[in-house]
């Protein structure tokens, strides 16, 4: 997306503006531009033009939204020495709301490491205000705005999305613990909204049980750990982590003195020596809540009620798995509790839509969800273990991480660039490769199933699902001695959307 001249844009007829804006900005889609927005743009451009009959200072990125964060800016001009941000309003709006938005904008723009000059223009009042460095809102003149524009040095006019690469601000606390500790991350608007509602409930009620779910890649771990940081203002909190306990959690546990992390891979009642004394904490947070037992959940909730402290859970949404796979799930038990408050994260911030679509098709064969192409997905077929090992070696050389099912022993001497599904929990990788053997099949409803091994939490389908969802930009699946599944998977490619 390129900057456009707002004076030139506002000269065009109203019915052509969406197409004209797309042409000027090189945007990939057309905007729905409201009449009041054009009035604001016209007023700003004409105020500045009246002071200087030159439109060269009127180039801005218009209506730019940071990819995946959902944060939008009305007008941005970016230079080496500072950024100018102008927000547009049609009618009366309180100064508190204006200040809140401009402060939030500065927070997100801070990732560029450049100071920000923040303005808001209210067209109904023909009023221009500015947020000072001391975060006071003051009346401002267009003469001073023009002076700011003229003082910009080495103005950036490239694709603005190149400045906001998602890896700069979308992190996992377990993949990038150092960045998390330095708070070099941002929450999406949806994450921030859920956080605000949860904290408000805690402040009003004390004891309450709240939780949020979402598909892998929606930022549940980051939100939970950010909440843990926010809730330490009273006293320490504890995080109960059900699942693997990676070294990164030890790092967080050592550095975050007001948060205690507990590894809960076994039943709590069998771990009396390290059972948390819940009355010492301001809140109990549960990570990987879909792995908790009903007994442990009840035990935690009973303690929380006793000490009047809140409970927050984070757990995966597994709607792509068959009901048989989920028949012993604790999630229905939790969500049907009368006083449980549920939130749902819907925005996939880690994985792109292509990989998400492929995993959907792999987990359940159903019409209407396929894409035309999957350029970031590779599949391979092998009839012998030696062939699997050769293909794995090639993919590892290309930068893929092999996430393995621990029960599929390939007798592979090279264990570099690989880990188990448990070890990969809550982490993320650019490219992931996984293996499907002859135990996989599709049932009559089109769900991917595997021969039952009697261990629900470690079923092969769930392990495959969660392992594949660790990928950010590339996937590879090796299908071993299973022609039927290979044919059906191959049929996913090249299919048009129905």
Tab-separated table of C-alpha atoms in Angstrom:
chain	number	residue	atom	x	y	z
A	1	UNK	CA	0.000	0.000	0.000
A	2	UNK	CA	1.378	3.375	-1.101
A	3	UNK	CA	0.725	6.928	0.156
A	4	UNK	CA	-1.804	9.018	-1.767
A	5	UNK	CA	-2.439	12.731	-2.061
A	6	UNK	CA	-5.602	13.551	-0.111
A	7	UNK	CA	-6.135	16.782	-2.072
A	8	UNK	CA	-6.142	14.873	-5.353
A	9	UNK	CA	-8.347	12.109	-3.928
A	10	UNK	CA	-11.039	14.515	-2.750
A	11	UNK	CA	-11.355	16.187	-6.168
A	12	UNK	CA	-12.940	13.037	-7.670
A	13	UNK	CA	-16.725	12.430	-7.889
A	14	UNK	CA	-18.145	10.631	-4.835
A	15	UNK	CA	-19.328	7.572	-6.781
A	16	UNK	CA	-15.785	6.940	-8.103
A	17	UNK	CA	-13.864	7.364	-4.846
A	18	UNK	CA	-13.527	3.710	-3.872
A	19	UNK	CA	-12.050	2.760	-7.252
A	20	UNK	CA	-9.957	5.921	-7.419
A	21	UNK	CA	-8.517	5.359	-3.926
A	22	UNK	CA	-7.612	1.777	-4.830
A	23	UNK	CA	-5.865	3.031	-7.971
A	24	UNK	CA	-3.913	5.707	-6.066
A	25	UNK	CA	-2.885	3.597	-3.047
A	26	UNK	CA	-2.273	0.294	-4.888
A	27	UNK	CA	-4.505	-1.302	-2.254
A	28	UNK	CA	-5.510	-4.884	-3.013
A	29	UNK	CA	-9.180	-4.210	-2.312
A	30	UNK	CA	-11.602	-1.304	-2.564
A	31	UNK	CA	-12.546	0.680	0.534
A	32	UNK	CA	-16.084	1.594	1.476
A	33	UNK	CA	-15.507	5.314	1.969
A	34	UNK	CA	-18.230	7.159	3.857
A	35	UNK	CA	-19.346	10.628	2.870
A	36	UNK	CA	-18.293	12.154	6.204
A	37	UNK	CA	-14.774	10.734	5.764
A	38	UNK	CA	-14.418	12.506	2.455
A	39	UNK	CA	-15.689	15.718	4.040
A	40	UNK	CA	-13.006	15.402	6.722
A	41	UNK	CA	-10.284	14.731	4.159
A	42	UNK	CA	-11.451	17.628	2.001
A	43	UNK	CA	-11.501	20.042	4.951
A	44	UNK	CA	-8.021	19.050	6.128
A	45	UNK	CA	-6.547	19.297	2.636
A	46	UNK	CA	-8.169	22.667	1.917
A	47	UNK	CA	-7.077	24.142	5.255
A	48	UNK	CA	-3.491	23.201	4.450
A	49	UNK	CA	-3.771	24.251	0.796
A	50	UNK	CA	-5.045	27.707	1.874
A	51	UNK	CA	-1.827	28.199	3.859
A	52	UNK	CA	0.428	27.009	1.070
A	53	UNK	CA	-0.744	26.645	-2.518
A	54	UNK	CA	1.218	23.443	-2.920
A	55	UNK	CA	-0.163	19.949	-2.484
A	56	UNK	CA	3.209	18.223	-2.196
A	57	UNK	CA	2.893	17.943	1.614
A	58	UNK	CA	-0.508	16.224	1.400
A	59	UNK	CA	0.636	12.648	0.773
A	60	UNK	CA	-0.519	10.210	3.469
A	61	UNK	CA	-1.142	6.525	3.947
A	62	UNK	CA	-4.911	6.527	4.182
A	63	UNK	CA	-6.915	4.045	6.290
A	64	UNK	CA	-3.980	1.714	6.925
A	65	UNK	CA	-4.560	-1.334	9.115
A	66	UNK	CA	-1.662	-3.222	10.691
A	67	UNK	CA	-1.841	-6.785	9.321
A	68	UNK	CA	-3.488	-9.245	11.758
A	69	UNK	CA	-3.537	-6.767	14.641
A	70	UNK	CA	-6.677	-5.040	13.412
A	71	UNK	CA	-5.360	-1.605	14.427
A	72	UNK	CA	-6.297	1.101	11.910
A	73	UNK	CA	-4.917	4.620	11.342
A	74	UNK	CA	-6.790	7.246	9.339
A	75	UNK	CA	-3.779	9.237	8.087
A	76	UNK	CA	-0.078	8.486	8.468
A	77	UNK	CA	2.994	10.236	7.117
A	78	UNK	CA	6.238	8.497	8.049
A	79	UNK	CA	9.696	10.030	7.957
A	80	UNK	CA	13.120	9.471	9.449
A	81	UNK	CA	12.715	12.046	12.224
A	82	UNK	CA	9.071	11.510	13.222
A	83	UNK	CA	5.629	10.233	12.205
A	84	UNK	CA	2.517	12.346	11.776
A	85	UNK	CA	-0.763	10.625	12.625
A	86	UNK	CA	-4.088	12.401	12.035
A	87	UNK	CA	-7.359	10.788	13.117
A	88	UNK	CA	-10.654	11.952	11.609
A	89	UNK	CA	-13.975	12.389	13.432
A	90	UNK	CA	-17.334	13.458	12.037
A	91	UNK	CA	-19.249	14.613	15.112
A	92	UNK	CA	-18.848	15.442	18.775
A	93	UNK	CA	-16.551	13.080	20.647
A	94	UNK	CA	-15.204	13.496	24.158
A	95	UNK	CA	-11.644	14.607	24.724
A	96	UNK	CA	-11.080	11.487	26.841
A	97	UNK	CA	-11.942	9.237	23.896
A	98	UNK	CA	-9.729	11.271	21.564
A	99	UNK	CA	-6.835	11.084	24.005
A	100	UNK	CA	-7.317	7.341	24.531
A	101	UNK	CA	-7.202	6.653	20.781
A	102	UNK	CA	-4.144	8.813	20.141
A	103	UNK	CA	-2.277	7.222	23.061
A	104	UNK	CA	-3.149	3.776	21.736
A	105	UNK	CA	-1.956	4.776	18.264
A	106	UNK	CA	1.378	5.890	19.703
A	107	UNK	CA	1.680	2.571	21.478
A	108	UNK	CA	1.345	0.625	18.232
A	109	UNK	CA	3.493	3.000	16.187
A	110	UNK	CA	6.261	2.761	18.769
A	111	UNK	CA	7.364	-0.491	17.128
A	112	UNK	CA	9.014	1.664	14.434
A	113	UNK	CA	11.227	3.395	17.008
A	114	UNK	CA	10.275	6.871	15.725
A	115	UNK	CA	8.588	9.653	17.726
A	116	UNK	CA	4.970	10.430	16.822
A	117	UNK	CA	3.108	13.726	16.388
A	118	UNK	CA	-0.561	12.902	17.077
A	119	UNK	CA	-3.567	14.921	15.847
A	120	UNK	CA	-7.341	14.574	15.643
A	121	UNK	CA	-9.599	16.635	13.376
A	122	UNK	CA	-13.361	16.920	14.162
A	123	UNK	CA	-15.136	18.158	11.054
A	124	UNK	CA	-18.458	19.132	12.678
A	125	UNK	CA	-16.549	21.579	14.905
A	126	UNK	CA	-13.805	22.370	12.406
A	127	UNK	CA	-11.492	21.632	15.329
A	128	UNK	CA	-7.914	20.371	15.345
A	129	UNK	CA	-6.344	19.021	18.543
A	130	UNK	CA	-2.931	17.522	19.337
A	131	UNK	CA	-1.660	15.104	21.967
A	132	UNK	CA	1.458	16.516	23.622
A	133	UNK	CA	4.466	14.472	24.711
A	134	UNK	CA	3.135	14.869	28.236
A	135	UNK	CA	-0.128	13.247	27.029
A	136	UNK	CA	-2.227	16.402	27.344
A	137	UNK	CA	-4.776	17.237	24.670
A	138	UNK	CA	-4.431	20.820	23.398
A	139	UNK	CA	-6.064	22.954	20.715
A	140	UNK	CA	-3.857	23.221	17.631
A	141	UNK	CA	-3.664	25.322	14.486
A	142	UNK	CA	-3.270	24.174	10.900
A	143	UNK	CA	-0.255	26.488	10.668
A	144	UNK	CA	1.553	24.321	13.234
A	145	UNK	CA	0.398	21.111	11.515
A	146	UNK	CA	1.800	22.407	8.216
A	147	UNK	CA	5.064	23.309	9.954
A	148	UNK	CA	5.295	19.741	11.271
A	149	UNK	CA	4.715	18.392	7.758
A	150	UNK	CA	7.411	20.624	6.315
A	151	UNK	CA	9.949	19.532	8.934
A	152	UNK	CA	9.747	15.850	7.967
A	153	UNK	CA	13.048	14.418	6.711
A	154	UNK	CA	13.569	11.518	4.305
A	155	UNK	CA	9.876	10.742	3.973
A	156	UNK	CA	9.043	7.065	3.419
A	157	UNK	CA	6.898	6.395	0.337
A	158	UNK	CA	7.267	2.619	-0.041
A	159	UNK	CA	4.797	-0.130	0.835
A	160	UNK	CA	3.745	0.668	4.403
A	161	UNK	CA	3.145	-3.012	5.222
A	162	UNK	CA	6.879	-3.620	4.804
A	163	UNK	CA	7.418	-1.539	7.947
A	164	UNK	CA	5.005	-3.619	10.031
A	165	UNK	CA	6.227	-7.190	9.633
A	166	UNK	CA	4.205	-9.419	11.921
A	167	UNK	CA	7.254	-11.163	13.375
A	168	UNK	CA	8.118	-7.823	15.007
A	169	UNK	CA	5.087	-7.802	17.248
A	170	UNK	CA	3.284	-11.190	17.097
A	171	UNK	CA	5.285	-13.416	19.404
A	172	UNK	CA	4.818	-16.446	21.619
A	173	UNK	CA	6.111	-16.163	25.200
A	174	UNK	CA	7.515	-19.677	24.848
A	175	UNK	CA	9.204	-19.086	21.503
A	176	UNK	CA	10.467	-15.577	22.316
A	177	UNK	CA	10.657	-15.363	26.116
A	178	UNK	CA	13.187	-12.511	26.002
A	179	UNK	CA	10.927	-10.376	23.805
A	180	UNK	CA	7.993	-11.161	26.078
A	181	UNK	CA	9.978	-10.141	29.152
A	182	UNK	CA	10.926	-6.849	27.482
A	183	UNK	CA	7.263	-6.412	26.482
A	184	UNK	CA	8.200	-6.172	22.828
A	185	UNK	CA	4.820	-7.405	21.656
A	186	UNK	CA	1.348	-6.130	20.888
A	187	UNK	CA	-2.114	-7.543	21.462
A	188	UNK	CA	-4.737	-7.534	18.750
A	189	UNK	CA	-7.821	-5.399	19.272
A	190	UNK	CA	-9.764	-8.588	20.056
A	191	UNK	CA	-7.208	-9.717	22.637
A	192	UNK	CA	-7.202	-6.262	24.251
A	193	UNK	CA	-11.003	-6.233	24.401
A	194	UNK	CA	-11.151	-9.654	26.084
A	195	UNK	CA	-8.423	-8.639	28.533
A	196	UNK	CA	-10.334	-5.491	29.517
A	197	UNK	CA	-13.592	-7.414	30.086
A	198	UNK	CA	-11.864	-10.081	32.173
A	199	UNK	CA	-10.083	-7.571	34.395
A	200	UNK	CA	-13.322	-5.623	34.864
A	201	UNK	CA	-15.100	-8.815	36.010
A	202	UNK	CA	-12.268	-9.569	38.434
A	203	UNK	CA	-12.355	-6.052	39.899
A	204	UNK	CA	-16.123	-6.223	40.342
A	205	UNK	CA	-16.551	-9.813	41.564
A	206	UNK	CA	-13.321	-11.109	43.026
A	207	UNK	CA	-13.976	-14.818	42.581
A	208	UNK	CA	-15.110	-15.711	39.064
A	209	UNK	CA	-14.242	-18.367	36.512
A	210	UNK	CA	-13.479	-17.037	33.039
A	211	UNK	CA	-11.865	-18.602	30.026
A	212	UNK	CA	-11.086	-18.050	26.393
A	213	UNK	CA	-10.789	-20.535	23.600
A	214	UNK	CA	-9.799	-20.415	19.959
A	215	UNK	CA	-8.118	-22.379	17.234
A	216	UNK	CA	-4.349	-22.855	17.499
A	217	UNK	CA	-2.620	-19.681	16.351
A	218	UNK	CA	-5.154	-17.204	17.745
A	219	UNK	CA	-2.790	-15.936	20.467
A	220	UNK	CA	-4.211	-17.643	23.549
A	221	UNK	CA	-0.870	-18.190	25.297
A	222	UNK	CA	0.237	-14.598	24.758
A	223	UNK	CA	-3.063	-13.266	26.098
A	224	UNK	CA	-2.957	-15.536	29.158
A	225	UNK	CA	0.603	-14.587	30.063
A	226	UNK	CA	-0.088	-10.906	29.439
A	227	UNK	CA	-3.067	-11.201	31.811
A	228	UNK	CA	-0.791	-12.807	34.395
A	229	UNK	CA	1.513	-9.784	34.152
A	230	UNK	CA	-1.436	-7.376	34.462
A	231	UNK	CA	-2.872	-9.120	37.534
A	232	UNK	CA	0.306	-8.956	39.621
A	233	UNK	CA	-0.443	-5.391	40.730
A	234	UNK	CA	-1.999	-6.723	43.962
A	235	UNK	CA	0.172	-9.725	44.739
A	236	UNK	CA	1.679	-12.753	43.042
A	237	UNK	CA	-0.304	-14.964	40.658
A	238	UNK	CA	0.244	-18.582	39.646
A	239	UNK	CA	0.106	-20.186	36.219
A	240	UNK	CA	-0.733	-23.898	36.067
A	241	UNK	CA	0.628	-25.283	32.803
A	242	UNK	CA	-0.986	-28.562	31.735
A	243	UNK	CA	1.193	-30.141	29.091
A	244	UNK	CA	4.902	-30.172	28.370
A	245	UNK	CA	7.039	-27.800	30.430
A	246	UNK	CA	9.653	-26.360	28.063
A	247	UNK	CA	12.863	-24.713	29.187
A	248	UNK	CA	11.419	-21.339	28.211
A	249	UNK	CA	8.948	-21.622	31.101
A	250	UNK	CA	11.864	-22.034	33.465
A	251	UNK	CA	13.270	-18.796	32.035
A	252	UNK	CA	9.997	-16.975	32.659
A	253	UNK	CA	9.674	-18.507	36.115
A	254	UNK	CA	13.142	-17.307	37.088
A	255	UNK	CA	12.718	-13.782	35.730
A	256	UNK	CA	9.098	-13.008	36.616
A	257	UNK	CA	9.303	-12.902	40.388
A	258	UNK	CA	5.597	-12.144	40.867
A	259	UNK	CA	4.404	-15.087	38.742
A	260	UNK	CA	4.881	-18.706	39.827
A	261	UNK	CA	4.690	-21.334	37.077
A	262	UNK	CA	3.680	-24.904	37.937
A	263	UNK	CA	4.080	-27.948	35.718
A	264	UNK	CA	0.881	-29.987	35.925
A	265	UNK	CA	1.450	-32.990	33.658
A	266	UNK	CA	0.267	-35.286	36.455
A	267	UNK	CA	-2.796	-35.132	38.682
A	268	UNK	CA	-2.513	-32.410	41.259
A	269	UNK	CA	-3.488	-34.754	44.083
A	270	UNK	CA	-0.387	-36.867	43.369
A	271	UNK	CA	1.882	-33.828	43.682
A	272	UNK	CA	1.164	-32.685	47.206
A	273	UNK	CA	4.776	-31.680	47.702
A	274	UNK	CA	4.484	-28.851	45.137
A	275	UNK	CA	0.732	-28.224	45.240
A	276	UNK	CA	0.262	-24.435	45.154
A	277	UNK	CA	-1.035	-22.708	48.271
A	278	UNK	CA	-3.707	-20.821	46.394
A	279	UNK	CA	-4.398	-18.361	49.212
A	280	UNK	CA	-0.986	-16.799	48.479
A	281	UNK	CA	-2.078	-15.646	45.018
A	282	UNK	CA	-4.241	-12.919	43.500
A	283	UNK	CA	-5.350	-15.181	40.645
A	284	UNK	CA	-5.071	-18.719	39.281
A	285	UNK	CA	-4.361	-18.981	35.542
A	286	UNK	CA	-4.560	-22.300	33.685
A	287	UNK	CA	-2.698	-22.838	30.406
A	288	UNK	CA	-3.541	-25.737	28.055
A	289	UNK	CA	-6.845	-26.117	29.917
A	290	UNK	CA	-8.125	-28.720	27.449
A	291	UNK	CA	-5.659	-31.149	29.060
A	292	UNK	CA	-6.942	-30.754	32.627
A	293	UNK	CA	-8.986	-33.489	34.320
A	294	UNK	CA	-12.464	-32.826	35.683
A	295	UNK	CA	-11.212	-33.698	39.159
A	296	UNK	CA	-8.362	-31.178	38.984
A	297	UNK	CA	-10.684	-28.520	37.609
A	298	UNK	CA	-13.149	-29.002	40.489
A	299	UNK	CA	-10.316	-28.966	43.015
A	300	UNK	CA	-8.970	-25.663	41.676
A	301	UNK	CA	-12.401	-24.017	41.519
A	302	UNK	CA	-13.234	-25.098	45.067
A	303	UNK	CA	-9.986	-23.520	46.328
A	304	UNK	CA	-10.676	-20.327	44.353
A	305	UNK	CA	-14.138	-20.025	45.909
A	306	UNK	CA	-12.711	-20.600	49.367
A	307	UNK	CA	-10.143	-17.812	49.012
A	308	UNK	CA	-12.286	-15.521	46.790
A	309	UNK	CA	-9.770	-15.382	43.942
A	310	UNK	CA	-10.434	-15.507	40.189
A	311	UNK	CA	-9.654	-18.354	37.797
A	312	UNK	CA	-8.758	-17.825	34.127
A	313	UNK	CA	-8.425	-20.682	31.630
A	314	UNK	CA	-6.944	-20.855	28.151
A	315	UNK	CA	-7.792	-23.870	25.999
A	316	UNK	CA	-7.832	-24.988	22.388
A	317	UNK	CA	-10.922	-25.111	20.191
A	318	UNK	CA	-10.979	-28.541	18.522
A	319	UNK	CA	-14.115	-28.420	16.386
A	320	UNK	CA	-12.340	-30.098	13.453
A	321	UNK	CA	-11.944	-33.327	15.422
A	322	UNK	CA	-14.693	-35.957	15.492
A	323	UNK	CA	-16.996	-36.262	18.490
A	324	UNK	CA	-15.490	-39.680	19.162
A	325	UNK	CA	-12.082	-38.062	19.565
A	326	UNK	CA	-13.565	-35.557	22.003
A	327	UNK	CA	-15.966	-37.810	23.907
A	328	UNK	CA	-13.999	-37.529	27.144
A	329	UNK	CA	-13.309	-33.822	26.768
A	330	UNK	CA	-13.386	-31.721	29.906
A	331	UNK	CA	-14.281	-28.638	27.887
A	332	UNK	CA	-18.027	-29.322	27.770
A	333	UNK	CA	-17.900	-29.915	31.518
A	334	UNK	CA	-16.215	-26.557	32.121
A	335	UNK	CA	-18.331	-24.545	29.704
A	336	UNK	CA	-21.596	-25.930	31.127
A	337	UNK	CA	-20.744	-24.707	34.622
A	338	UNK	CA	-23.451	-22.209	35.602
A	339	UNK	CA	-21.138	-19.326	36.540
A	340	UNK	CA	-18.552	-19.829	33.787
A	341	UNK	CA	-17.825	-16.802	31.535
A	342	UNK	CA	-16.564	-17.726	28.065
A	343	UNK	CA	-14.754	-15.700	25.397
A	344	UNK	CA	-13.653	-16.792	21.952
A	345	UNK	CA	-10.629	-15.671	19.941
A	346	UNK	CA	-11.381	-15.831	16.233
A	347	UNK	CA	-8.471	-14.085	14.506
A	348	UNK	CA	-5.635	-16.365	13.393
A	349	UNK	CA	-2.604	-14.159	14.026
A	350	UNK	CA	0.157	-16.736	13.645
A	351	UNK	CA	-0.926	-18.930	10.742
A	352	UNK	CA	-1.927	-17.729	7.295
A	353	UNK	CA	-5.309	-18.605	5.792
A	354	UNK	CA	-3.763	-21.009	3.268
A	355	UNK	CA	-2.316	-23.315	5.924
A	356	UNK	CA	-5.467	-23.027	8.017
A	357	UNK	CA	-7.572	-24.122	5.034
A	358	UNK	CA	-5.311	-27.090	4.292
A	359	UNK	CA	-5.427	-28.332	7.897
A	360	UNK	CA	-9.207	-27.966	7.825
A	361	UNK	CA	-9.383	-30.128	4.694
A	362	UNK	CA	-6.959	-32.682	6.095
A	363	UNK	CA	-8.900	-33.055	9.349
A	364	UNK	CA	-12.269	-33.286	7.661
A	365	UNK	CA	-13.066	-34.001	4.036
A	366	UNK	CA	-15.975	-31.729	3.213
A	367	UNK	CA	-16.978	-29.720	0.182
A	368	UNK	CA	-16.803	-25.947	0.041
A	369	UNK	CA	-13.697	-25.176	2.058
A	370	UNK	CA	-10.863	-25.882	-0.390
A	371	UNK	CA	-8.718	-23.198	-1.910
A	372	UNK	CA	-7.618	-23.268	-5.517
A	373	UNK	CA	-3.961	-23.631	-4.614
A	374	UNK	CA	-1.722	-24.519	-1.668
A	375	UNK	CA	1.723	-23.275	-2.709
A	376	UNK	CA	3.038	-23.411	0.867
A	377	UNK	CA	2.070	-27.058	1.412
A	378	UNK	CA	4.031	-30.133	0.323
A	379	UNK	CA	2.956	-33.763	0.469
A	380	UNK	CA	5.069	-36.856	-0.130
A	381	UNK	CA	4.491	-40.611	-0.177
A	382	UNK	CA	6.743	-43.368	1.140
A	383	UNK	CA	6.405	-47.160	1.210
A	384	UNK	CA	9.392	-47.942	3.447
A	385	UNK	CA	10.986	-46.428	6.539
A	386	UNK	CA	14.173	-45.749	4.622
A	387	UNK	CA	12.199	-43.633	2.152
A	388	UNK	CA	10.590	-41.692	4.997
A	389	UNK	CA	14.008	-40.977	6.486
A	390	UNK	CA	15.390	-39.785	3.127
A	391	UNK	CA	12.429	-37.445	2.562
A	392	UNK	CA	12.701	-36.131	6.118
A	393	UNK	CA	16.389	-35.410	5.652
A	394	UNK	CA	15.681	-33.422	2.502
A	395	UNK	CA	12.940	-31.373	4.199
A	396	UNK	CA	15.107	-30.688	7.238
A	397	UNK	CA	17.789	-29.371	4.895
A	398	UNK	CA	15.144	-26.969	3.566
A	399	UNK	CA	14.487	-25.639	7.066
A	400	UNK	CA	11.511	-27.752	8.150
A	401	UNK	CA	11.081	-28.821	11.768
A	402	UNK	CA	9.959	-32.437	12.110
A	403	UNK	CA	7.292	-32.763	14.798
A	404	UNK	CA	7.019	-36.463	15.495
A	405	UNK	CA	4.524	-38.832	17.006
A	406	UNK	CA	6.650	-40.525	19.661
A	407	UNK	CA	5.083	-43.907	18.895
A	408	UNK	CA	6.208	-43.886	15.262
A	409	UNK	CA	9.817	-44.979	15.530
A	410	UNK	CA	11.646	-44.347	12.274
A	411	UNK	CA	15.003	-45.626	13.584
A	412	UNK	CA	16.416	-42.282	12.534
A	413	UNK	CA	19.950	-41.579	13.727
A	414	UNK	CA	19.603	-37.883	12.859
A	415	UNK	CA	17.461	-36.234	15.523
A	416	UNK	CA	18.366	-32.665	14.573
A	417	UNK	CA	15.594	-30.254	13.660
A	418	UNK	CA	12.972	-32.442	15.289
A	419	UNK	CA	10.934	-32.691	18.471
A	420	UNK	CA	7.857	-34.421	19.848
A	421	UNK	CA	4.379	-32.922	19.753
A	422	UNK	CA	4.575	-32.369	23.506
A	423	UNK	CA	7.858	-30.483	23.175
A	424	UNK	CA	6.327	-28.301	20.463
A	425	UNK	CA	3.347	-27.281	22.604
A	426	UNK	CA	2.765	-23.488	22.593
A	427	UNK	CA	5.757	-22.939	20.291
A	428	UNK	CA	5.772	-21.844	16.675
A	429	UNK	CA	7.983	-22.523	13.669
A	430	UNK	CA	8.191	-21.180	10.149
A	431	UNK	CA	7.939	-24.619	8.502
A	432	UNK	CA	6.729	-27.926	9.944
A	433	UNK	CA	6.736	-31.486	8.595
A	434	UNK	CA	4.712	-34.357	10.095
A	435	UNK	CA	4.124	-38.020	9.317
A	436	UNK	CA	0.873	-39.958	8.782
A	437	UNK	CA	1.097	-43.749	8.769
A	438	UNK	CA	-1.312	-46.563	7.909
A	439	UNK	CA	-3.294	-46.101	11.136
A	440	UNK	CA	-5.076	-43.036	9.719
A	441	UNK	CA	-8.410	-43.214	7.906
A	442	UNK	CA	-11.554	-41.159	7.261
A	443	UNK	CA	-14.829	-42.192	8.862
A	444	UNK	CA	-18.291	-42.050	7.284
A	445	UNK	CA	-18.718	-38.408	8.316
A	446	UNK	CA	-15.445	-37.400	6.663
A	447	UNK	CA	-13.485	-36.896	9.893
A	448	UNK	CA	-9.874	-38.007	10.068
A	449	UNK	CA	-9.538	-40.854	12.550
A	450	UNK	CA	-6.788	-43.213	13.681
A	451	UNK	CA	-6.837	-46.685	15.104
A	452	UNK	CA	-7.699	-46.343	18.779
A	453	UNK	CA	-4.757	-46.724	21.106
A	454	UNK	CA	-6.857	-46.213	24.228
A	455	UNK	CA	-5.168	-42.944	25.280
A	456	UNK	CA	-7.472	-40.010	24.557
A	457	UNK	CA	-5.097	-37.168	25.396
A	458	UNK	CA	-2.439	-38.643	23.119
A	459	UNK	CA	-4.595	-39.805	20.201
A	460	UNK	CA	-2.758	-39.658	16.902
A	461	UNK	CA	-5.328	-37.336	15.322
A	462	UNK	CA	-5.049	-34.790	18.124
A	463	UNK	CA	-1.256	-34.953	18.025
A	464	UNK	CA	-1.263	-34.436	14.259
A	465	UNK	CA	-3.722	-31.549	14.536
A	466	UNK	CA	-1.785	-29.703	17.219
A	467	UNK	CA	1.576	-30.367	15.576
A	468	UNK	CA	0.511	-29.028	12.180
A	469	UNK	CA	-0.844	-25.909	13.853
A	470	UNK	CA	2.658	-25.010	15.081
A	471	UNK	CA	3.534	-23.844	11.528
A	472	UNK	CA	3.490	-20.198	10.479
A	473	UNK	CA	4.327	-20.224	6.776
A	474	UNK	CA	4.937	-23.743	5.435
A	475	UNK	CA	3.723	-27.318	5.912
A	476	UNK	CA	4.831	-30.716	4.659
A	477	UNK	CA	3.050	-34.033	5.244
A	478	UNK	CA	4.679	-37.397	4.551
A	479	UNK	CA	2.123	-40.183	4.117
A	480	UNK	CA	3.620	-43.587	4.878
A	481	UNK	CA	2.122	-46.789	3.458
A	482	UNK	CA	-1.433	-45.422	3.236
A	483	UNK	CA	-2.548	-45.106	-0.394
A	484	UNK	CA	-6.169	-44.244	0.412
A	485	UNK	CA	-5.319	-41.262	2.614
A	486	UNK	CA	-2.650	-40.161	0.120
A	487	UNK	CA	-5.201	-40.144	-2.727
A	488	UNK	CA	-7.703	-38.151	-0.677
A	489	UNK	CA	-5.044	-35.686	0.477
A	490	UNK	CA	-3.721	-35.275	-3.050
A	491	UNK	CA	-7.287	-34.517	-4.147
A	492	UNK	CA	-7.236	-31.438	-1.901
A	493	UNK	CA	-4.846	-29.774	-4.326
A	494	UNK	CA	-6.091	-28.145	-7.478
A	495	UNK	CA	-9.716	-28.068	-6.369
A	496	UNK	CA	-11.749	-24.920	-6.913
A	497	UNK	CA	-13.892	-23.434	-4.182
A	498	UNK	CA	-17.444	-24.712	-4.535
